[in-house]
């Protein structure tokens, strides 16, 4: 241990200080022997004192002042400063240690900053909302998804209780439960966001482990499952509607068959009447299955389209000529407001004809006698707009958002009486979407409806 202690000593300053002590001791001996006067001693001591002070400043005070200034800069966050002290004594070793510490701190801070930026980038790119709370239930951070959903700003949310950010007691209860039990918790909650309609979120709260035995807060992930719930509801309604639509004609056919087998077939007149009704029900079933197959093919994009430039004037005239006898029989006025020089669109002519057929068929079905139906076409910027307007019974406002859903019918009894299944408009919507367009509806109950769709032009319209 003694040898290690000796190795740690820098001998150069020790030797310097030893020689200075020898000089002072010699002067004291000369003065004691009266061989040196006080004035002579002062003339010798003064330069030596200056030399000693200069050495002390150069080797101790100056480097220490530089070390103190550098330490203050590092405390303020300036870790780029380095001490330029290269002596081989203890102060030089201290300067080199401080430089090594500063470099290590720079490396550690750069690593921490990189990890923080990476974590922030992951949070910002997540499709789910993320909220982090401390152990007191105050907001630590929110990601952009939460800001967009609830129309918030992170600066105004930090440090607030969760109830002051998301005004929902179910959310607060879930997070308090996670903080108290320190166990992951999941629950579906209906929350009002920035929009007028409530949205359903799947909340998953995970406690954060703090240092020691202390709790470290909680992180909650909000996953928007509103669309999934709607799809599940639509699927349930679709199965129920298909079952109902299939059961009604099948029950009718089965009843007539049982009646015929019980002896009614011996009456030719009754047999013919029952067979005609069974034929109508069978045709109804066939049309339902065909519509379902068409809708399935269109939705799954299994339809082979014959893409080509299409002249909508020809399609409108052809479809209108098909329905003129029906309109005349029902005393309806069918008029066209279609310019002859309409530019062409790019699409499948048969599919686009089916769109007009479905829209015009609905207009004739739901327009009372002596009403009117108008087909219009016009160019709006780089799109072609086609309208089918009638003076029919109209559609209630609450039914407009769902009018293009499968099997949705405003008046089920009247639709069934007219032979409708509620699939035609769903087919129309998917055909228009497949052509890169969109379809909308405007309606007033008792006054009529306006269905219109837009399609991109095959070539830009000339000014």
C-alpha positions as a printed NumPy array, in Angstrom:
array([[   0.   ,    0.   ,    0.   ],
       [   2.928,    2.365,    0.722],
       [   4.386,    1.773,   -2.724],
       [   1.026,    2.554,   -4.341],
       [   0.887,    5.797,   -2.37 ],
       [   4.352,    6.768,   -3.57 ],
       [   3.478,    5.989,   -7.163],
       [   0.592,    8.459,   -7.005],
       [   2.884,   11.395,   -6.105],
       [   4.151,   13.749,   -8.848],
       [   7.784,   14.278,   -7.854],
       [   8.594,   17.287,  -10.076],
       [   6.763,   19.918,   -7.956],
       [   8.011,   18.231,   -4.76 ],
       [  11.595,   18.637,   -5.912],
       [  10.933,   22.279,   -6.894],
       [   9.457,   23.076,   -3.509],
       [  12.377,   21.259,   -1.804],
       [  14.974,   23.394,   -3.568],
       [  13.095,   26.574,   -2.628],
       [  13.055,   25.449,    1.017],
       [  16.811,   24.763,    0.851],
       [  17.422,   28.271,   -0.505],
       [  15.336,   29.888,    2.233],
       [  17.062,   27.775,    4.868],
       [  20.479,   28.846,    3.561],
       [  19.464,   32.517,    3.685],
       [  18.296,   32.074,    7.267],
       [  21.649,   30.499,    8.187],
       [  23.593,   33.336,    6.55 ],
       [  21.478,   35.907,    8.341],
       [  21.963,   34.118,   11.664],
       [  25.746,   34.068,   11.105],
       [  25.534,   37.815,   10.401],
       [  26.994,   37.301,    6.966],
       [  23.886,   38.708,    5.329],
       [  22.041,   41.912,    6.186],
       [  18.279,   42.385,    6.232],
       [  18.414,   44.522,    3.094],
       [  20.509,   41.92 ,    1.306],
       [  18.119,   39.173,    2.423],
       [  15.169,   41.192,    1.115],
       [  16.894,   41.695,   -2.238],
       [  17.326,   37.936,   -2.487],
       [  13.956,   36.89 ,   -1.004],
       [  11.829,   39.283,   -3.103],
       [  12.792,   37.836,   -6.534],
       [  12.526,   34.333,   -5.096],
       [   9.054,   35.128,   -3.733],
       [   7.996,   36.457,   -7.13 ],
       [   9.331,   33.31 ,   -8.757],
       [   7.544,   31.166,   -6.166],
       [   4.245,   33.089,   -6.682],
       [   4.599,   32.77 ,  -10.436],
       [   5.237,   29.042,  -10.141],
       [   2.3  ,   28.696,   -7.771],
       [   0.031,   30.58 ,  -10.168],
       [   1.218,   28.679,  -13.229],
       [   0.999,   25.271,  -11.619],
       [  -1.902,   25.597,   -9.181],
       [  -4.002,   28.764,   -9.179],
       [  -4.289,   29.253,  -12.967],
       [  -5.206,   25.639,  -13.735],
       [  -7.675,   25.565,  -10.817],
       [  -9.376,   28.738,  -12.071],
       [  -9.623,   27.217,  -15.542],
       [ -11.047,   24.01 ,  -14.059],
       [ -13.617,   26.008,  -12.044],
       [ -14.705,   27.989,  -15.143],
       [ -14.978,   24.799,  -17.194],
       [ -17.011,   23.094,  -14.461],
       [ -19.436,   26.024,  -14.395],
       [ -19.842,   25.851,  -18.189],
       [ -20.493,   22.119,  -17.997],
       [ -23.057,   22.7  ,  -15.266],
       [ -24.859,   25.083,  -17.643],
       [ -24.937,   22.36 ,  -20.319],
       [ -21.866,   23.299,  -22.402],
       [ -20.171,   19.915,  -22.587],
       [ -18.14 ,   20.813,  -25.679],
       [ -15.541,   22.729,  -23.676],
       [ -12.3  ,   20.899,  -22.939],
       [  -9.522,   21.769,  -20.517],
       [  -6.14 ,   22.307,  -22.163],
       [  -3.96 ,   21.434,  -19.173],
       [  -1.299,   18.919,  -20.111],
       [   0.926,   18.894,  -16.995],
       [   1.886,   15.555,  -15.497],
       [   0.933,   16.463,  -11.938],
       [  -2.308,   15.915,   -9.997],
       [  -3.971,   18.981,  -11.535],
       [  -3.198,   17.737,  -15.037],
       [  -4.652,   14.36 ,  -14.105],
       [  -7.773,   16.119,  -12.748],
       [  -8.143,   18.078,  -16.014],
       [  -7.842,   14.907,  -18.08 ],
       [ -10.434,   13.18 ,  -15.883],
       [ -12.846,   16.106,  -16.314],
       [ -12.342,   16.005,  -20.106],
       [ -13.043,   12.262,  -20.13 ],
       [ -16.149,   12.81 ,  -18.005],
       [ -17.398,   15.54 ,  -20.382],
       [ -16.881,   13.265,  -23.411],
       [ -18.688,   10.428,  -21.665],
       [ -21.544,   12.745,  -20.724],
       [ -21.79 ,   13.981,  -24.33 ],
       [ -21.978,   10.418,  -25.573],
       [ -24.563,    9.45 ,  -22.95 ],
       [ -26.731,   12.516,  -23.593],
       [ -26.541,   11.944,  -27.366],
       [ -27.628,    8.321,  -26.841],
       [ -30.479,    9.385,  -24.552],
       [ -31.572,   12.067,  -27.022],
       [ -31.519,    9.567,  -29.883],
       [ -33.598,    7.091,  -27.872],
       [ -36.036,    9.839,  -26.89 ],
       [ -36.409,   10.986,  -30.495],
       [ -36.896,    7.398,  -31.629],
       [ -39.552,    6.825,  -28.972],
       [ -41.241,   10.109,  -29.898],
       [ -41.204,    9.178,  -33.594],
       [ -42.793,    5.828,  -32.75 ],
       [ -45.492,    7.545,  -30.684],
       [ -46.16 ,   10.106,  -33.408],
       [ -46.454,    7.444,  -36.098],
       [ -48.829,    5.204,  -34.14 ],
       [ -52.365,    4.885,  -35.457],
       [ -53.687,    4.572,  -31.887],
       [ -53.922,    7.308,  -29.307],
       [ -51.448,    7.254,  -26.391],
       [ -51.739,    9.126,  -23.081],
       [ -49.136,    8.893,  -20.313],
       [ -49.958,    9.901,  -16.73 ],
       [ -47.787,   10.257,  -13.646],
       [ -48.587,    8.545,  -10.336],
       [ -50.798,   11.481,   -9.353],
       [ -52.927,   11.046,  -12.479],
       [ -51.602,   14.144,  -14.269],
       [ -50.921,   14.122,  -18.014],
       [ -47.277,   13.68 ,  -19.001],
       [ -47.698,   13.424,  -22.766],
       [ -50.206,   12.784,  -25.522],
       [ -49.461,   11.799,  -29.104],
       [ -50.832,   13.546,  -32.238],
       [ -53.655,   11.006,  -32.631],
       [ -55.147,   12.055,  -29.278],
       [ -54.707,   15.712,  -30.217],
       [ -56.598,   15.138,  -33.474],
       [ -59.376,   12.999,  -31.976],
       [ -60.191,   15.391,  -29.14 ],
       [ -58.998,   18.643,  -30.759],
       [ -56.353,   19.251,  -28.077],
       [ -52.921,   20.79 ,  -27.814],
       [ -50.227,   19.056,  -25.803],
       [ -49.043,   22.307,  -24.226],
       [ -52.461,   22.953,  -22.688],
       [ -52.851,   19.371,  -21.42 ],
       [ -49.569,   18.806,  -19.609],
       [ -49.943,   18.683,  -15.837],
       [ -53.741,   18.466,  -15.9  ],
       [ -55.886,   15.678,  -14.525],
       [ -57.264,   13.32 ,  -17.153],
       [ -60.843,   14.462,  -16.463],
       [ -59.838,   17.982,  -17.432],
       [ -58.503,   16.717,  -20.773],
       [ -61.014,   14.   ,  -21.709],
       [ -64.3  ,   14.72 ,  -20.008],
       [ -65.381,   11.149,  -19.481],
       [ -65.819,    9.539,  -16.073],
       [ -65.423,    6.024,  -17.477],
       [ -61.917,    6.891,  -18.677],
       [ -61.019,    8.416,  -15.318],
       [ -62.38 ,    5.361,  -13.473],
       [ -60.356,    2.993,  -15.665],
       [ -57.107,    4.911,  -15.147],
       [ -57.652,    5.246,  -11.388],
       [ -58.243,    1.508,  -11.214],
       [ -54.989,    0.838,  -13.089],
       [ -53.084,    3.193,  -10.768],
       [ -54.52 ,    1.643,   -7.624],
       [ -54.25 ,   -2.03 ,   -8.573],
       [ -51.043,   -1.703,  -10.617],
       [ -52.489,   -4.24 ,  -13.053],
       [ -53.24 ,   -3.882,  -16.793],
       [ -56.887,   -3.023,  -17.461],
       [ -58.92 ,   -3.039,  -20.686],
       [ -62.389,   -1.738,  -21.447],
       [ -64.511,   -0.362,  -24.29 ],
       [ -65.717,    3.185,  -23.69 ],
       [ -67.944,    5.492,  -25.711],
       [ -66.362,    8.962,  -25.865],
       [ -67.404,   12.191,  -27.53 ],
       [ -64.47 ,   13.527,  -29.532],
       [ -64.122,   16.58 ,  -31.74 ],
       [ -67.056,   15.473,  -33.932],
       [ -70.753,   15.536,  -33.044],
       [ -71.15 ,   11.75 ,  -32.887],
       [ -69.751,    9.543,  -30.112],
       [ -66.931,    7.169,  -30.941],
       [ -66.164,    3.808,  -29.376],
       [ -62.612,    3.263,  -28.101],
       [ -60.898,    0.195,  -26.761],
       [ -58.802,    1.441,  -23.827],
       [ -55.825,   -0.568,  -22.572],
       [ -54.168,    0.893,  -19.464],
       [ -50.742,   -0.408,  -18.417],
       [ -49.079,    0.738,  -15.144],
       [ -45.52 ,    2.047,  -15.283],
       [ -43.028,    0.706,  -12.783],
       [ -41.219,    3.419,  -10.86 ],
       [ -37.958,    3.277,   -8.931],
       [ -38.109,    1.175,   -5.809],
       [ -41.589,    0.462,   -4.525],
       [ -43.133,    3.651,   -5.846],
       [ -45.672,    3.572,   -8.655],
       [ -44.573,    5.25 ,  -11.859],
       [ -47.882,    6.26 ,  -13.415],
       [ -49.858,    4.651,  -16.218],
       [ -49.925,    4.578,  -20.033],
       [ -53.257,    4.186,  -21.799],
       [ -53.655,    3.234,  -25.462],
       [ -56.891,    4.304,  -27.183],
       [ -57.883,    2.244,  -30.211],
       [ -60.811,    3.54 ,  -32.262],
       [ -63.134,    0.58 ,  -32.891],
       [ -66.1  ,    2.622,  -34.091],
       [ -65.877,    1.437,  -37.689],
       [ -65.362,   -2.144,  -36.6  ],
       [ -68.485,   -1.977,  -34.446],
       [ -70.421,   -0.525,  -37.356],
       [ -69.186,   -3.306,  -39.628],
       [ -70.168,   -5.907,  -37.054],
       [ -73.606,   -4.352,  -36.812],
       [ -73.914,   -4.213,  -40.616],
       [ -72.849,   -7.857,  -40.848],
       [ -75.453,   -8.853,  -38.263],
       [ -78.124,   -6.865,  -40.078],
       [ -76.998,   -8.329,  -43.415],
       [ -77.351,  -11.908,  -42.156],
       [ -80.742,  -11.116,  -40.625],
       [ -81.967,   -9.392,  -43.807],
       [ -80.752,  -12.165,  -46.118],
       [ -82.352,  -14.772,  -43.882],
       [ -85.61 ,  -12.846,  -43.889],
       [ -85.59 ,  -12.26 ,  -47.636],
       [ -84.915,  -15.945,  -48.306],
       [ -87.362,  -17.228,  -45.707],
       [ -90.351,  -15.258,  -47.011],
       [ -90.494,  -16.758,  -50.549],
       [ -89.372,  -20.169,  -49.321],
       [ -92.174,  -20.221,  -46.744],
       [ -94.64 ,  -19.224,  -49.444],
       [ -93.396,  -21.938,  -51.83 ],
       [ -93.419,  -24.537,  -49.067],
       [ -96.984,  -23.613,  -48.081],
       [ -98.271,  -23.886,  -51.626],
       [ -96.491,  -27.212,  -52.131],
       [ -98.028,  -28.645,  -48.979],
       [-101.441,  -27.413,  -50.075],
       [-101.048,  -29.053,  -53.491],
       [ -99.868,  -32.325,  -51.97 ],
       [-102.809,  -32.323,  -49.584],
       [-105.2  ,  -32.594,  -52.539],
       [-105.45 ,  -29.146,  -54.107],
       [-103.568,  -30.42 ,  -57.163],
       [-106.72 ,  -32.218,  -58.261],
       [-108.247,  -28.822,  -59.06 ],
       [-106.545,  -27.63 ,  -62.306],
       [-107.507,  -23.991,  -61.766],
       [-106.13 ,  -23.88 ,  -58.21 ],
       [-103.018,  -25.796,  -59.272],
       [-102.251,  -23.331,  -62.061],
       [-102.799,  -20.369,  -59.721],
       [-100.473,  -21.854,  -57.087],
       [ -97.841,  -22.727,  -59.656],
       [ -97.904,  -19.184,  -61.028],
       [ -97.382,  -17.78 ,  -57.534],
       [ -94.594,  -20.31 ,  -56.897],
       [ -92.997,  -19.278,  -60.188],
       [ -93.088,  -15.617,  -59.144],
       [ -91.527,  -16.441,  -55.769],
       [ -88.877,  -18.571,  -57.479],
       [ -88.075,  -15.71 ,  -59.831],
       [ -87.847,  -13.398,  -56.826],
       [ -85.396,  -15.793,  -55.181],
       [ -83.362,  -15.989,  -58.386],
       [ -83.174,  -12.187,  -58.662],
       [ -82.126,  -11.925,  -55.013],
       [ -79.34 ,  -14.479,  -55.472],
       [ -78.178,  -12.776,  -58.681],
       [ -78.074,   -9.387,  -56.956],
       [ -76.114,  -10.843,  -54.04 ],
       [ -73.627,  -12.463,  -56.404],
       [ -73.239,   -9.236,  -58.39 ],
       [ -72.71 ,   -7.226,  -55.209],
       [ -70.187,   -9.751,  -53.899],
       [ -68.217,   -9.707,  -57.153],
       [ -68.157,   -5.909,  -57.267],
       [ -67.117,   -5.557,  -53.615],
       [ -64.343,   -8.129,  -53.983],
       [ -63.305,   -6.642,  -57.349],
       [ -63.776,   -9.949,  -59.138],
       [ -65.648,   -8.28 ,  -61.989],
       [ -63.665,   -8.054,  -65.233],
       [ -64.324,   -4.503,  -66.44 ],
       [ -64.241,   -3.597,  -70.115],
       [ -62.504,   -0.257,  -69.618],
       [ -62.863,    2.056,  -72.604],
       [ -63.927,    5.61 ,  -73.463],
       [ -67.691,    5.783,  -72.88 ],
       [ -70.169,    8.189,  -74.455],
       [ -72.66 ,    8.832,  -71.651],
       [ -75.136,   10.448,  -74.079],
       [ -75.669,    7.104,  -75.813],
       [ -76.024,    5.254,  -72.503],
       [ -78.542,    7.778,  -71.128],
       [ -80.646,    7.66 ,  -74.32 ],
       [ -80.576,    3.848,  -74.394],
       [ -81.582,    3.447,  -70.724],
       [ -84.289,    6.118,  -71.033],
       [ -85.793,    4.32 ,  -74.065],
       [ -85.997,    1.109,  -72.005],
       [ -88.066,    2.772,  -69.285],
       [ -90.317,    4.982,  -71.414],
       [ -93.039,    2.291,  -71.682],
       [ -93.126,    1.884,  -67.886],
       [ -93.191,    5.654,  -67.369],
       [ -96.008,    6.012,  -69.931],
       [ -97.985,    3.207,  -68.296],
       [ -97.706,    4.995,  -64.94 ],
       [ -98.461,    8.407,  -66.519],
       [ -95.015,    9.771,  -65.646],
       [ -93.158,   12.419,  -67.625],
       [ -89.622,   11.284,  -68.443],
       [ -87.477,   14.118,  -69.79 ],
       [ -83.783,   14.444,  -70.662],
       [ -81.564,   17.507,  -70.275],
       [ -78.386,   16.148,  -71.818],
       [ -76.095,   18.141,  -74.15 ],
       [ -75.061,   16.259,  -77.271],
       [ -71.406,   17.293,  -77.024],
       [ -70.655,   15.754,  -73.643],
       [ -67.019,   14.613,  -73.339],
       [ -66.467,   10.906,  -72.824],
       [ -65.567,    9.187,  -69.556],
       [ -63.36 ,    6.162,  -69.067],
       [ -65.18 ,    3.114,  -67.74 ],
       [ -67.254,    0.014,  -68.342],
       [ -70.331,    0.879,  -70.458],
       [ -72.391,   -2.056,  -69.145],
       [ -71.664,   -1.173,  -65.513],
       [ -72.492,    2.498,  -66.049],
       [ -75.707,    1.495,  -67.801],
       [ -76.569,   -0.646,  -64.766],
       [ -76.136,    2.405,  -62.529],
       [ -78.643,    4.41 ,  -64.568],
       [ -81.006,    1.44 ,  -64.773],
       [ -81.099,    1.057,  -60.98 ],
       [ -81.566,    4.794,  -60.368],
       [ -84.253,    5.177,  -63.021],
       [ -86.057,    2.001,  -61.879],
       [ -86.228,    3.349,  -58.293],
       [ -87.431,    6.737,  -59.537],
       [ -90.306,    5.14 ,  -61.476],
       [ -91.233,    2.817,  -58.601],
       [ -91.426,    5.545,  -55.963],
       [ -92.954,    8.373,  -58.014],
       [ -96.775,    8.603,  -57.901],
       [ -98.795,    8.787,  -61.175],
       [ -98.631,   12.071,  -63.136],
       [ -95.247,   12.824,  -61.625],
       [ -92.054,   13.675,  -63.486],
       [ -88.545,   12.284,  -63.77 ],
       [ -85.626,   14.237,  -65.218],
       [ -82.204,   12.992,  -66.257],
       [ -79.489,   15.645,  -66.539],
       [ -75.839,   15.589,  -67.473],
       [ -73.272,   18.379,  -67.283],
       [ -69.535,   19.   ,  -67.054],
       [ -68.124,   20.445,  -63.823],
       [ -64.433,   21.29 ,  -64.196],
       [ -62.744,   17.908,  -64.817],
       [ -65.766,   15.753,  -63.923],
       [ -68.993,   14.643,  -65.557],
       [ -72.08 ,   14.907,  -63.372],
       [ -75.22 ,   12.878,  -64.059],
       [ -78.459,   13.545,  -62.158],
       [ -81.698,   11.585,  -61.804],
       [ -84.395,   13.746,  -60.206],
       [ -87.986,   12.698,  -59.462],
       [ -91.073,   14.113,  -57.787],
       [ -91.647,   10.961,  -55.751],
       [ -92.336,   10.259,  -52.105],
       [ -88.861,   11.353,  -50.995],
       [ -86.543,    9.992,  -48.32 ],
       [ -86.55 ,   11.038,  -44.637],
       [ -83.448,   12.882,  -43.443],
       [ -82.551,   10.173,  -40.911],
       [ -82.448,    7.563,  -43.702],
       [ -80.157,    9.489,  -46.082],
       [ -76.851,    8.413,  -44.47 ],
       [ -77.824,    4.728,  -44.766],
       [ -79.582,    4.713,  -48.121],
       [ -76.601,    3.058,  -49.885],
       [ -76.239,    0.245,  -47.332],
       [ -77.05 ,   -3.324,  -48.31 ],
       [ -80.675,   -4.298,  -47.603],
       [ -81.512,   -0.91 ,  -46.147],
       [ -85.01 ,    0.181,  -47.166],
       [ -86.917,    3.228,  -45.995],
       [ -90.317,    1.559,  -46.229],
       [ -89.773,   -2.193,  -46.057],
       [ -93.398,   -3.122,  -46.715],
       [ -93.636,   -0.857,  -49.785],
       [ -90.238,   -1.972,  -51.083],
       [ -91.176,   -5.628,  -50.797],
       [ -94.479,   -4.918,  -52.515],
       [ -92.623,   -3.291,  -55.405],
       [ -90.124,   -6.143,  -55.611],
       [ -87.112,   -4.34 ,  -54.133],
       [ -84.448,   -5.981,  -51.974],
       [ -82.443,   -2.928,  -50.918],
       [ -79.355,   -4.07 ,  -52.848],
       [ -79.577,   -1.919,  -55.983],
       [ -78.194,    1.276,  -54.467],
       [ -75.364,   -0.651,  -52.782],
       [ -74.397,   -2.001,  -56.211],
       [ -74.61 ,    1.523,  -57.662],
       [ -72.302,    2.895,  -54.949],
       [ -69.637,    0.253,  -55.545],
       [ -69.751,    0.649,  -59.326],
       [ -69.287,    4.422,  -59.091],
       [ -66.434,    4.008,  -56.609],
       [ -64.763,    1.481,  -58.898],
       [ -64.845,    4.176,  -61.612],
       [ -63.162,    6.71 ,  -59.342],
       [ -66.326,    8.772,  -58.804],
       [ -68.78 ,    9.397,  -55.993],
       [ -72.561,    9.328,  -55.613],
       [ -74.757,   11.505,  -53.406],
       [ -78.451,   11.995,  -52.715],
       [ -80.615,   14.943,  -51.744],
       [ -84.244,   14.455,  -50.823],
       [ -87.257,   16.115,  -49.216],
       [ -90.111,   13.857,  -48.037],
       [ -93.205,   14.409,  -50.158],
       [ -91.368,   16.465,  -52.799],
       [ -88.937,   14.059,  -54.413],
       [ -85.312,   12.953,  -54.533],
       [ -82.191,   13.885,  -56.477],
       [ -79.537,   11.208,  -57.017],
       [ -76.363,   12.38 ,  -58.721],
       [ -72.968,   10.877,  -59.396],
       [ -69.727,   12.255,  -60.775],
       [ -67.134,   10.534,  -62.964],
       [ -63.668,   11.727,  -64.005],
       [ -63.433,   12.688,  -67.666],
       [ -61.391,   10.521,  -70.037],
       [ -59.714,   13.704,  -71.279],
       [ -59.633,   17.212,  -69.774],
       [ -62.546,   19.344,  -70.946],
       [ -61.611,   22.138,  -73.325],
       [ -62.074,   25.674,  -71.881]])
